[in-house]
Coordinates of C-alpha atoms in Angstrom, one line a residue:
X1 CA 0.1 -0.1 0.2
X2 CA 1.1 3.2 -0.8
X3 CA -0.7 6.0 0.8
X4 CA 1.5 9.0 -0.5
X5 CA 1.6 12.4 1.0
X6 CA -2.1 13.0 0.6
X7 CA -2.7 9.7 2.2
X8 CA -0.5 10.4 5.1
X9 CA -1.2 14.0 5.7
X10 CA -3.9 16.1 3.5
X11 CA -7.0 13.5 3.6
X12 CA -6.9 13.6 7.1
X13 CA -6.7 17.0 7.4
X14 CA -9.3 17.6 4.6
X15 CA -11.5 15.2 6.0
X16 CA -12.0 17.4 9.7
X17 CA -12.0 20.4 7.6
X18 CA -14.8 19.7 5.7
X19 CA -16.5 17.6 8.6
X20 CA -17.0 20.3 10.4
X21 CA -18.2 22.5 7.4
X22 CA -20.7 19.8 6.5
X23 CA -22.0 19.5 10.6
X24 CA -22.2 23.7 10.3
X25 CA -24.2 24.1 7.1
X26 CA -26.1 21.0 7.9
X27 CA -27.2 21.5 11.2
X28 CA -30.5 22.8 10.4
X29 CA -31.1 19.3 8.8
X30 CA -30.0 17.0 11.4
X31 CA -32.5 18.8 13.8
X32 CA -35.3 18.3 11.4
X33 CA -35.0 14.6 10.5
X34 CA -33.9 14.1 14.7
X35 CA -37.4 15.5 15.2
X36 CA -39.1 13.1 12.5
X37 CA -37.1 10.4 13.8
X38 CA -38.3 10.7 17.3
X39 CA -42.1 11.2 16.3
X40 CA -42.2 8.7 13.8
X41 CA -39.8 6.3 15.3
X42 CA -39.2 6.8 18.9
X43 CA -36.3 6.9 20.9
X44 CA -33.3 6.9 20.5
X45 CA -33.3 9.1 17.5
X46 CA -29.3 7.5 16.6
X47 CA -28.7 4.1 16.2
X48 CA -25.4 3.0 17.3
X49 CA -23.0 0.2 16.7
X50 CA -19.5 -0.6 17.1
X51 CA -17.7 -0.9 13.8
X52 CA -13.8 -2.2 13.1
X53 CA -12.2 0.9 12.0
X54 CA -8.3 1.7 10.8
X55 CA -6.3 -1.5 11.7
X56 CA -9.2 -3.2 13.1
X57 CA -9.4 -0.6 16.2
X58 CA -13.3 -0.8 17.3
X59 CA -15.4 2.8 17.6
X60 CA -18.9 3.4 17.8
X61 CA -20.7 4.3 14.4
X62 CA -23.3 6.7 14.3
X63 CA -26.8 6.8 12.1
X64 CA -30.2 7.9 12.5
X65 CA -32.6 5.3 13.1
X66 CA -34.8 4.0 10.2
X67 CA -36.7 1.0 12.2
X68 CA -39.1 0.0 14.8
X69 CA -38.1 -2.0 17.7
X70 CA -41.3 -4.2 17.2
X71 CA -40.4 -7.9 18.9
X72 CA -42.6 -11.0 18.6
X73 CA -44.6 -12.9 21.3
X74 CA -40.7 -13.8 22.6
X75 CA -39.7 -10.7 23.2
X76 CA -37.3 -11.1 19.8
X77 CA -36.9 -8.5 17.7
X78 CA -38.8 -9.0 13.9
X79 CA -37.1 -9.1 10.8
X80 CA -35.6 -6.2 9.6
X81 CA -38.0 -6.1 6.3
X82 CA -41.0 -5.7 9.1
X83 CA -39.2 -3.1 11.0
X84 CA -38.1 -1.2 8.3
X85 CA -40.9 1.9 8.4
X86 CA -41.9 3.9 4.8
X87 CA -40.2 6.6 7.0
X88 CA -37.0 4.5 7.5
X89 CA -36.8 3.3 4.1
X90 CA -37.4 7.0 2.7
X91 CA -34.5 7.9 5.0
X92 CA -32.1 5.1 4.1
X93 CA -33.1 5.5 0.2
X94 CA -31.6 9.1 0.1
X95 CA -28.9 8.5 2.5
X96 CA -29.9 10.9 4.8
X97 CA -29.9 7.8 7.4
X98 CA -26.1 8.3 7.8
X99 CA -25.6 11.8 8.0
X100 CA -24.4 11.2 11.6
X101 CA -21.4 9.5 10.7
X102 CA -20.1 13.0 9.9
X103 CA -19.4 12.8 13.9
X104 CA -17.1 10.0 12.9
X105 CA -15.3 11.8 10.5
X106 CA -14.8 14.5 12.7
X107 CA -13.6 12.7 15.2
X108 CA -10.9 10.4 12.8
X109 CA -13.1 7.3 13.3
X110 CA -13.9 7.3 9.8
X111 CA -13.1 9.3 6.3
X112 CA -15.4 10.8 4.0
X113 CA -13.9 8.1 1.4
X114 CA -12.8 4.5 1.9
X115 CA -14.1 1.0 2.8
X116 CA -17.3 0.9 4.7
X117 CA -17.1 -0.4 8.0
X118 CA -18.6 -3.6 8.3
X119 CA -19.6 -5.8 11.4
X120 CA -17.0 -6.9 14.3
X121 CA -18.6 -10.3 13.7
X122 CA -16.8 -10.7 10.1
X123 CA -13.4 -10.0 11.5
X124 CA -12.6 -14.1 12.1
X125 CA -14.2 -14.4 9.0
X126 CA -11.5 -12.5 6.4
X127 CA -8.6 -14.2 5.0
X128 CA -5.3 -12.2 4.8
X129 CA -5.9 -9.9 1.4
X130 CA -9.6 -9.0 3.0
X131 CA -8.1 -7.8 6.3
X132 CA -5.8 -5.8 4.3
X133 CA -9.2 -3.5 3.7
X134 CA -8.3 -2.0 7.5
X135 CA -5.5 -0.4 6.3
X136 CA -7.3 2.8 5.7
X137 CA -9.9 4.8 7.6
X138 CA -13.2 3.1 6.7
X139 CA -15.7 6.0 4.7
X140 CA -18.7 7.3 4.3
X141 CA -18.5 6.3 0.8
X142 CA -16.3 4.4 -1.1
X143 CA -15.6 2.1 -4.5
X144 CA -17.5 -0.5 -3.8
X145 CA -20.2 1.8 -3.1
X146 CA -20.2 3.9 -6.7
X147 CA -19.9 -0.1 -8.0
X148 CA -23.1 -1.9 -7.4
X149 CA -23.3 -1.0 -3.3
X150 CA -25.4 -4.1 -1.7
X151 CA -26.1 -5.5 -5.4
X152 CA -23.1 -7.0 -5.9
X153 CA -21.4 -9.9 -4.2
X154 CA -19.2 -9.8 -1.5
X155 CA -16.1 -11.0 -3.0
X156 CA -17.0 -8.2 -5.7
X157 CA -17.3 -6.2 -2.7
X158 CA -14.0 -6.5 -1.3
X159 CA -12.0 -6.5 -4.7
X160 CA -13.0 -2.5 -5.0
X161 CA -11.9 -2.0 -1.3
X162 CA -8.4 -3.7 -1.9
X163 CA -8.4 -1.7 -5.2
X164 CA -8.8 1.4 -3.3
X165 CA -6.3 0.9 -0.8
X166 CA -3.9 -0.2 -3.2
X167 CA -4.6 3.4 -5.1
X168 CA -5.2 5.8 -2.7
X169 CA -5.0 8.8 -3.9
X170 CA -6.6 12.8 -4.1
X171 CA -7.9 12.3 -8.1
X172 CA -9.3 8.8 -6.7
X173 CA -11.1 10.3 -3.9
X174 CA -12.3 12.9 -6.1
X175 CA -14.0 11.0 -8.8
X176 CA -15.6 8.4 -5.8
X177 CA -17.7 11.4 -4.3
X178 CA -18.7 13.0 -7.7
X179 CA -20.2 9.4 -8.8
X180 CA -21.4 9.1 -4.7
X181 CA -24.0 12.3 -5.1
X182 CA -24.8 11.2 -8.4
X183 CA -26.2 8.0 -7.1
X184 CA -27.5 9.5 -4.6
X185 CA -29.7 11.9 -6.3
X186 CA -30.8 8.8 -8.7
X187 CA -31.1 6.5 -5.6
X188 CA -29.0 3.6 -7.2
X189 CA -28.2 0.4 -5.4
X190 CA -29.3 1.0 -1.8
X191 CA -31.1 -2.4 -1.6
X192 CA -29.9 -5.7 -2.8
X193 CA -32.9 -7.3 -4.9
X194 CA -35.3 -8.3 -2.2
X195 CA -33.6 -7.8 0.8
X196 CA -33.6 -4.8 3.4
X197 CA -30.1 -5.0 3.8
X198 CA -26.6 -7.0 2.3
X199 CA -27.2 -10.4 3.2
X200 CA -24.6 -11.5 5.8
X201 CA -20.9 -12.3 5.0
X202 CA -20.5 -16.2 5.9
X203 CA -16.4 -16.3 5.2
X204 CA -14.3 -16.8 1.9
X205 CA -12.6 -20.1 1.3
X206 CA -10.3 -19.2 -1.3
X207 CA -7.8 -16.3 -1.8
X208 CA -9.0 -14.3 -5.5
X209 CA -7.5 -10.7 -5.3

């Protein structure tokens, strides 16, 4: 992995400055969405979950809540597709649910661009190559997200993650950001076929990268 001067110094500086500006400019949007989430979905307004970041260091990711806490007669949470409301689906399709991740970027847990932070439970399932996705900070968006997001296979997703790690540059980040904006406006690739979220990763037997 060759990060260069941009990867070592300027990328983090840009993340800090741009996330700070975004948080100030978008503060009215944050307040409106938070109020709507509180009214329509209840409390808490934020969804919090631990994820592995740079060098597999665990951090807490923040998102706006998109699902209810409805449970069955045994007290178990209902399947995702039953708890995802029309309002929650709208937040996801517009990617507005991910706005609180700007706080993660400001803190240094994440970057604007990088491999998406996945579940902690996947860590033991990665092969040697797949673990390299943690050589950079996870991102709000990334190369895999602009090339299919949840519509591509896990193997394809990891291929794009590693391609990003090996070719990190300002121009690549700029290209991904522009493509992300276009996809968000078109609302493309939010969910895989009939699933509410990406099917869980179960491991890859062979290294294919």
